Amino acid sequence: MKNLIKVERARNNITQAELADKVKVSRQTINSIETGRFIPSALLAFKIANVLHRTADEVFQLEDSDW
């Protein structure tokens, strides 16, 4: 699953730690999601997208290899 968290964080001038605090996870979790080592639950994906003022579809995108 591809994600644009890092890009959207930059647009919103928010650090990994700030995003993590807002969605109630650790900074390491945000880092793991950004780098593709962890796929978030649907609820967490929606929370992240909401904080970044985007839809979940805009932040998280399935790739062909995900099927």
CSV table of C-alpha atoms in Angstrom, one decimal:
chain,number,residue,atom,x,y,z
A,1,MET,CA,0.0,0.0,0.0
A,2,LYS,CA,1.4,3.3,-1.1
A,3,ASN,CA,0.8,6.4,1.2
A,4,LEU,CA,1.4,10.1,1.0
A,5,ILE,CA,1.7,10.8,4.7
A,6,LYS,CA,5.1,12.3,4.5
A,7,VAL,CA,4.1,14.7,1.6
A,8,GLU,CA,0.9,15.6,3.4
A,9,ARG,CA,2.7,16.2,6.7
A,10,ALA,CA,5.0,18.6,4.9
A,11,ARG,CA,2.0,20.5,3.4
A,12,ASN,CA,0.5,20.8,6.8
A,13,ASN,CA,3.8,21.6,8.5
A,14,ILE,CA,3.4,18.7,11.1
A,15,THR,CA,6.0,16.4,12.4
A,16,GLN,CA,5.7,12.6,12.9
A,17,ALA,CA,5.5,13.2,16.6
A,18,GLU,CA,2.7,15.7,16.3
A,19,LEU,CA,0.7,13.5,14.0
A,20,ALA,CA,1.2,10.5,16.3
A,21,ASP,CA,0.0,12.5,19.2
A,22,LYS,CA,-3.2,13.6,17.4
A,23,VAL,CA,-4.1,10.1,16.4
A,24,LYS,CA,-3.0,8.5,19.7
A,25,VAL,CA,-0.2,6.3,18.4
A,26,SER,CA,3.6,6.4,18.8
A,27,ARG,CA,5.9,8.3,16.5
A,28,GLN,CA,7.5,4.9,15.6
A,29,THR,CA,4.1,3.7,14.3
A,30,ILE,CA,3.8,6.8,12.0
A,31,ASN,CA,7.3,6.1,10.8
A,32,SER,CA,6.5,2.5,10.1
A,33,ILE,CA,3.4,3.4,8.2
A,34,GLU,CA,5.2,6.0,6.1
A,35,THR,CA,8.0,3.6,5.2
A,36,GLY,CA,5.5,0.8,4.3
A,37,ARG,CA,6.5,-1.6,7.1
A,38,PHE,CA,3.1,-1.4,8.7
A,39,ILE,CA,-0.4,-1.1,7.2
A,40,PRO,CA,-2.8,0.8,9.4
A,41,SER,CA,-6.2,-0.3,10.4
A,42,ALA,CA,-9.1,1.4,8.5
A,43,LEU,CA,-9.9,3.5,11.6
A,44,LEU,CA,-6.3,4.7,12.0
A,45,ALA,CA,-6.1,5.5,8.2
A,46,PHE,CA,-9.2,7.6,8.5
A,47,LYS,CA,-7.9,9.4,11.6
A,48,ILE,CA,-4.6,10.2,9.9
A,49,ALA,CA,-6.3,11.4,6.8
A,50,ASN,CA,-8.6,13.6,8.8
A,51,VAL,CA,-5.7,15.2,10.7
A,52,LEU,CA,-4.0,15.9,7.3
A,53,HIS,CA,-7.3,17.4,5.9
A,54,ARG,CA,-7.5,14.7,3.2
A,55,THR,CA,-9.7,11.7,2.5
A,56,ALA,CA,-8.3,8.2,3.2
A,57,ASP,CA,-8.3,7.6,-0.6
A,58,GLU,CA,-6.1,10.6,-1.1
A,59,VAL,CA,-3.5,9.5,1.5
A,60,PHE,CA,-3.5,5.7,1.1
A,61,GLN,CA,-3.5,4.0,-2.3
A,62,LEU,CA,-3.6,0.3,-3.1
A,63,GLU,CA,-1.0,-0.9,-5.5
A,64,ASP,CA,-1.4,-3.8,-7.9
A,65,SER,CA,0.8,-6.0,-5.7
A,66,ASP,CA,-1.7,-5.5,-2.8
A,67,TRP,CA,-4.3,-7.7,-4.6
